[in-house]
PDB file of C-alpha atoms in Angstrom:
ATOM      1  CA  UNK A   1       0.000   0.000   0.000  1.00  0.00           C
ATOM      2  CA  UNK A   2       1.030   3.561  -1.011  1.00  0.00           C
ATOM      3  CA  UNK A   3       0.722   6.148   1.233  1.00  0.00           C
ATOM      4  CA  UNK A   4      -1.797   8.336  -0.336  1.00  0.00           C
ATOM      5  CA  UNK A   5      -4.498   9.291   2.220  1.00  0.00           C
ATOM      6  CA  UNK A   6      -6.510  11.833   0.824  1.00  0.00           C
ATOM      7  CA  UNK A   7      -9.732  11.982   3.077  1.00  0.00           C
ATOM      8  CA  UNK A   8     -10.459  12.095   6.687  1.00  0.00           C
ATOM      9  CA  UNK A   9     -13.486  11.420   7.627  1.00  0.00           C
ATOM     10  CA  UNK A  10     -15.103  12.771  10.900  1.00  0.00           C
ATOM     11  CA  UNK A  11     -18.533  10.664  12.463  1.00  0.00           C
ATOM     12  CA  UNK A  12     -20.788  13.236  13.791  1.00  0.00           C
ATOM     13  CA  UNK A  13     -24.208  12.877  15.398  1.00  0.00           C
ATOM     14  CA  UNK A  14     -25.307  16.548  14.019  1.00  0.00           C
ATOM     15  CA  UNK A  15     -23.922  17.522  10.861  1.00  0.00           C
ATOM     16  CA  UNK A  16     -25.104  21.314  10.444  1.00  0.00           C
ATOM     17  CA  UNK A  17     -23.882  21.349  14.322  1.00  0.00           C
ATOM     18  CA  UNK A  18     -20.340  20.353  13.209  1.00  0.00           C
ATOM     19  CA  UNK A  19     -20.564  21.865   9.847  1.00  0.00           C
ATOM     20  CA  UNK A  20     -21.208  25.689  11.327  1.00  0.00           C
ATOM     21  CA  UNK A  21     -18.387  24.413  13.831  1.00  0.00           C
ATOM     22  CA  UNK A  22     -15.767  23.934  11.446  1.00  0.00           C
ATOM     23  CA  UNK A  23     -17.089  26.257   8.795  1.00  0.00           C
ATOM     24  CA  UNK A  24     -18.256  29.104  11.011  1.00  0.00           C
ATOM     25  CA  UNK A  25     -16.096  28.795  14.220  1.00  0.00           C
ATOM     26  CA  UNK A  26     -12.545  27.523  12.709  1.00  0.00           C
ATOM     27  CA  UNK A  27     -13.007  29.100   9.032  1.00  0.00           C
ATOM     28  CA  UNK A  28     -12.669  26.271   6.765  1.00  0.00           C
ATOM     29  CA  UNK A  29     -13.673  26.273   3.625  1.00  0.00           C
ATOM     30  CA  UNK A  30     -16.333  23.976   2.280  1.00  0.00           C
ATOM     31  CA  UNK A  31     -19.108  24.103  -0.613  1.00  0.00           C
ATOM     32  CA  UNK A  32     -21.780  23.022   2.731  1.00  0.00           C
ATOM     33  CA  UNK A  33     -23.406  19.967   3.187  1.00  0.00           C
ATOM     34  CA  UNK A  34     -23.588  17.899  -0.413  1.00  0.00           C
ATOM     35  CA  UNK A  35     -25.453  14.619  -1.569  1.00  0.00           C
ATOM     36  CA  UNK A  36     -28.477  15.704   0.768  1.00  0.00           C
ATOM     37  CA  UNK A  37     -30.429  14.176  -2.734  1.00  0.00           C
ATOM     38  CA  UNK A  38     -29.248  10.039  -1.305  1.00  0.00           C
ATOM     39  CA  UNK A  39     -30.325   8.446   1.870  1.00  0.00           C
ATOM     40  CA  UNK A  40     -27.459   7.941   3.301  1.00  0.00           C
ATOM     41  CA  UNK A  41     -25.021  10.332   1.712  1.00  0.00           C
ATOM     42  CA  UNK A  42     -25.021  14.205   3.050  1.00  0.00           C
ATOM     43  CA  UNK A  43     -21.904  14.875   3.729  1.00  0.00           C
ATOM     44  CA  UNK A  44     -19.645  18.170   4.203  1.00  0.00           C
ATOM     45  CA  UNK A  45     -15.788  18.292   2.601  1.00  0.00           C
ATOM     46  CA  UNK A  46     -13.485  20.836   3.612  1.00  0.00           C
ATOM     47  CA  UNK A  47     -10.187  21.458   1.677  1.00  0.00           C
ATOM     48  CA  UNK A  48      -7.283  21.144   4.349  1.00  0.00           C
ATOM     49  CA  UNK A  49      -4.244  21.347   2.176  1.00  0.00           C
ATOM     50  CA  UNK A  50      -3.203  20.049  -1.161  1.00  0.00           C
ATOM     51  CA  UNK A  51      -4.294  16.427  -2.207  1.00  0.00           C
ATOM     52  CA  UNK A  52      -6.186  16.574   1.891  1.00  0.00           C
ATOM     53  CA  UNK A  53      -9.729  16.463   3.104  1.00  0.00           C
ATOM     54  CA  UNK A  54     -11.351  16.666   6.481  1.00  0.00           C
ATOM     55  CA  UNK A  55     -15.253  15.239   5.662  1.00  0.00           C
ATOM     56  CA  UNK A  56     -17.875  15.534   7.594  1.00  0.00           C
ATOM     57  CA  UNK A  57     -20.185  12.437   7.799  1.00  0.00           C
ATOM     58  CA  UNK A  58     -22.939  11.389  10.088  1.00  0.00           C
ATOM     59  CA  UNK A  59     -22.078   8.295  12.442  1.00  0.00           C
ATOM     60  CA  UNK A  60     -25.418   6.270  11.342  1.00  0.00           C
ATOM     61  CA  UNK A  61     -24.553   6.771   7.594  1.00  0.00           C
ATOM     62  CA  UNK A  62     -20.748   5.572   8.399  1.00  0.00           C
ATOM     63  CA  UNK A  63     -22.249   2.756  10.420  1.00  0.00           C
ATOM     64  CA  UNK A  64     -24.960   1.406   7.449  1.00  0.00           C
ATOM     65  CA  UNK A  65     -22.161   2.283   5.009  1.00  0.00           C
ATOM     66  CA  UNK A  66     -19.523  -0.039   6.493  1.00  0.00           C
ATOM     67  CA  UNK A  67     -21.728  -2.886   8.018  1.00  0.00           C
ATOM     68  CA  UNK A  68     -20.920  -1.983  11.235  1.00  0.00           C
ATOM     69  CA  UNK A  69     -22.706  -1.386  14.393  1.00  0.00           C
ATOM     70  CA  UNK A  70     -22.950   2.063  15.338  1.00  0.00           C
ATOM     71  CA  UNK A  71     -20.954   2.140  18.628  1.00  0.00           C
ATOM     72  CA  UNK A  72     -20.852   4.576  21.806  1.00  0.00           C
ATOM     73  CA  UNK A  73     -18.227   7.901  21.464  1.00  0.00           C
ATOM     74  CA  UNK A  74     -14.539   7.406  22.349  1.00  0.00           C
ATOM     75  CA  UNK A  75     -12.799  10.278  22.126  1.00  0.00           C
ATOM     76  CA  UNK A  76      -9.636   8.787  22.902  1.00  0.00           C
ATOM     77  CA  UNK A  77      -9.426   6.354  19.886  1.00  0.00           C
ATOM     78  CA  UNK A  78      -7.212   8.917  17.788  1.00  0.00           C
ATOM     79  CA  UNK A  79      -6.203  12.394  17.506  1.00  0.00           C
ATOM     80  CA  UNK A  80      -5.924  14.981  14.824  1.00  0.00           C
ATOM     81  CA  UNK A  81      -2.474  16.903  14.790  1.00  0.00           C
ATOM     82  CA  UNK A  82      -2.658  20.615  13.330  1.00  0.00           C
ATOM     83  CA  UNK A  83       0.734  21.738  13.248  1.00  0.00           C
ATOM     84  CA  UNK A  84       1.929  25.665  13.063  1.00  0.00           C
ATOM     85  CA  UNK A  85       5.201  27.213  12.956  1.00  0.00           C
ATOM     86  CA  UNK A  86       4.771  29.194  16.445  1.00  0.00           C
ATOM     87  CA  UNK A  87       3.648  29.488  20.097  1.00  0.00           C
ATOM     88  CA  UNK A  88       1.878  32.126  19.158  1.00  0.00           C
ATOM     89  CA  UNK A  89      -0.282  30.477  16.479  1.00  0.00           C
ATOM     90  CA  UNK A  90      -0.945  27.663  19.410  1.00  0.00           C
ATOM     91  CA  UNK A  91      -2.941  30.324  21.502  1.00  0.00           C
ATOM     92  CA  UNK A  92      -4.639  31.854  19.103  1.00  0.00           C
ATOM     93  CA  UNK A  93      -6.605  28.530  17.159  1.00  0.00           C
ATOM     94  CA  UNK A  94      -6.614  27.717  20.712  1.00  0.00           C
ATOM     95  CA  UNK A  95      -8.960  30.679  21.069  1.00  0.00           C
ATOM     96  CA  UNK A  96     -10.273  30.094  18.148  1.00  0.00           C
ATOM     97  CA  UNK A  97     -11.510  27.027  18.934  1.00  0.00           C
ATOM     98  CA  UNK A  98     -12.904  27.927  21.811  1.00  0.00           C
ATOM     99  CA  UNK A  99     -15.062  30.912  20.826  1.00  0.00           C
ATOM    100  CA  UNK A 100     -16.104  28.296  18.420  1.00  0.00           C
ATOM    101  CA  UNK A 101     -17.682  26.012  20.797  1.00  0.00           C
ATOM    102  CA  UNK A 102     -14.551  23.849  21.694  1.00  0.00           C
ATOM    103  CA  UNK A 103     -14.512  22.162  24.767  1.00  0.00           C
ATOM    104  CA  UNK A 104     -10.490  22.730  25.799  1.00  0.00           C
ATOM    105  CA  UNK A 105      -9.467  19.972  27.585  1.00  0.00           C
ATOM    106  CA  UNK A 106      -5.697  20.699  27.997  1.00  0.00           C
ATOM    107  CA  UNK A 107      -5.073  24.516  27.621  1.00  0.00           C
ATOM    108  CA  UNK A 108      -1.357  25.652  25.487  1.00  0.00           C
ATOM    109  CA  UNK A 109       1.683  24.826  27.296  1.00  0.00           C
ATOM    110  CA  UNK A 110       5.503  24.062  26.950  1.00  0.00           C
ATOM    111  CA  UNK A 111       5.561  20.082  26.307  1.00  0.00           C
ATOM    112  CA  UNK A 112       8.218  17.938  27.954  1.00  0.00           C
ATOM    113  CA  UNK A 113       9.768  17.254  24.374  1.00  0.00           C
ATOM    114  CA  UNK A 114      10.478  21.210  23.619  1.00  0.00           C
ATOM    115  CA  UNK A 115       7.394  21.515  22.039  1.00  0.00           C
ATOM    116  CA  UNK A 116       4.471  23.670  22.641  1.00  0.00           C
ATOM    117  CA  UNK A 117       0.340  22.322  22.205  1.00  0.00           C
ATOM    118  CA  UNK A 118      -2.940  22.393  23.745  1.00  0.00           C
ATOM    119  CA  UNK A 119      -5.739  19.984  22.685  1.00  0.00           C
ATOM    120  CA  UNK A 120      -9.444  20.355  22.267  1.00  0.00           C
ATOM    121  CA  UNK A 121     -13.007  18.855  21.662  1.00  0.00           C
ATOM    122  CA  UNK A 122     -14.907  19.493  19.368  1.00  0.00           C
ATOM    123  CA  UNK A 123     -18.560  19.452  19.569  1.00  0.00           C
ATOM    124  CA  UNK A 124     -18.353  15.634  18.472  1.00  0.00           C
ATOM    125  CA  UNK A 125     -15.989  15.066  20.892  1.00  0.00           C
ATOM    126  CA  UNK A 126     -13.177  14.535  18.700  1.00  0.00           C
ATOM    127  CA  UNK A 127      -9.732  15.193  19.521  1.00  0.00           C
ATOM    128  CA  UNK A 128      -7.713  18.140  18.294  1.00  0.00           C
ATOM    129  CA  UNK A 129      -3.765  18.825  19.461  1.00  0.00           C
ATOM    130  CA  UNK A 130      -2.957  22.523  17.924  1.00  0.00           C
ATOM    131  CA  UNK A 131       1.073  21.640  18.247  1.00  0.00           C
ATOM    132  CA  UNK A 132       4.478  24.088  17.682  1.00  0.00           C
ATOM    133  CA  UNK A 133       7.409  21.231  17.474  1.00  0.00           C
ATOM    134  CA  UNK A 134      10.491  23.364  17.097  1.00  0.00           C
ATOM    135  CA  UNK A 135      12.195  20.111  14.975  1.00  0.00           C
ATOM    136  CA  UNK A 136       9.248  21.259  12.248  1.00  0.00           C
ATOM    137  CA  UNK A 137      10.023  23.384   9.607  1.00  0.00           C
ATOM    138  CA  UNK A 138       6.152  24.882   8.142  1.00  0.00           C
ATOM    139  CA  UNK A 139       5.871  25.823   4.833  1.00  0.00           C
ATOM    140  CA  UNK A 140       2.961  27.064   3.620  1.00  0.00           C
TER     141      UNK A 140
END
């Protein structure tokens, strides 16, 4: 297998909830909620970088797509890492994030590794770490 992941797709129990969330709150951009027209197939993309999307898909649909049975929340299954090249840019999608609607469950602070991250929920309960790793070069 190549790596070529191209989508990342979020369950979510309210998809106008998480798509005015991400939308609205963080500022991604999206074309809305799309293939409203099938039963199981509204869904919201956002555009994260090149060749990368975050997709927006309710848990019921995911669970009848893939044969499997819808299970309870774990937000501690897996994390999303959005990296930036400062402290600075930590705190303020921190804030972001929270005027959003983000539950912050670990607020921006100096890591043990040198690093500098904060993590949040959002209203899905999915895991967010906004992370500064000095080791990291960004480009944008």
């Amino acid at each position: 297998m190549k790596p070529r992941i191209s989508v990342i797709t979020l369950g979510v129990d309210d998809l106008e909830r998480s798509l005015k969330f991400y939308r609205d709150g963080l500022g991604l951009q999206t074309d809305g909620i799309v293939g409203q027209e099938f039963e199981h197939g509204a869904v919201a993309f956002f555009e994260l970088q090149a060749g990368l999307k975050l997709a927006l898909w309710n848990r019921k649909d995911i669970a009848h797509d893939t044969s499997i049975k819808l299970s309870p929340i774990s937000p501690t299954e897996f994390t999303i890492g959005h990296n930036v090249a400062s402290k600075e840019e930590v705190n303020i999608v921190m804030e972001q994030a929270e005027k959003a609607g983000a539950k912050i469950t670990v607020r921006a602070h100096d890591t043990f590794w040198g690093g500098y991250s904060g993590y949040f929920q959002d209203p899905d309960e999915h895991v967010w770490e906004v992370v500064w790793n000095p080791a990291w070069e960004m480009t944008e």
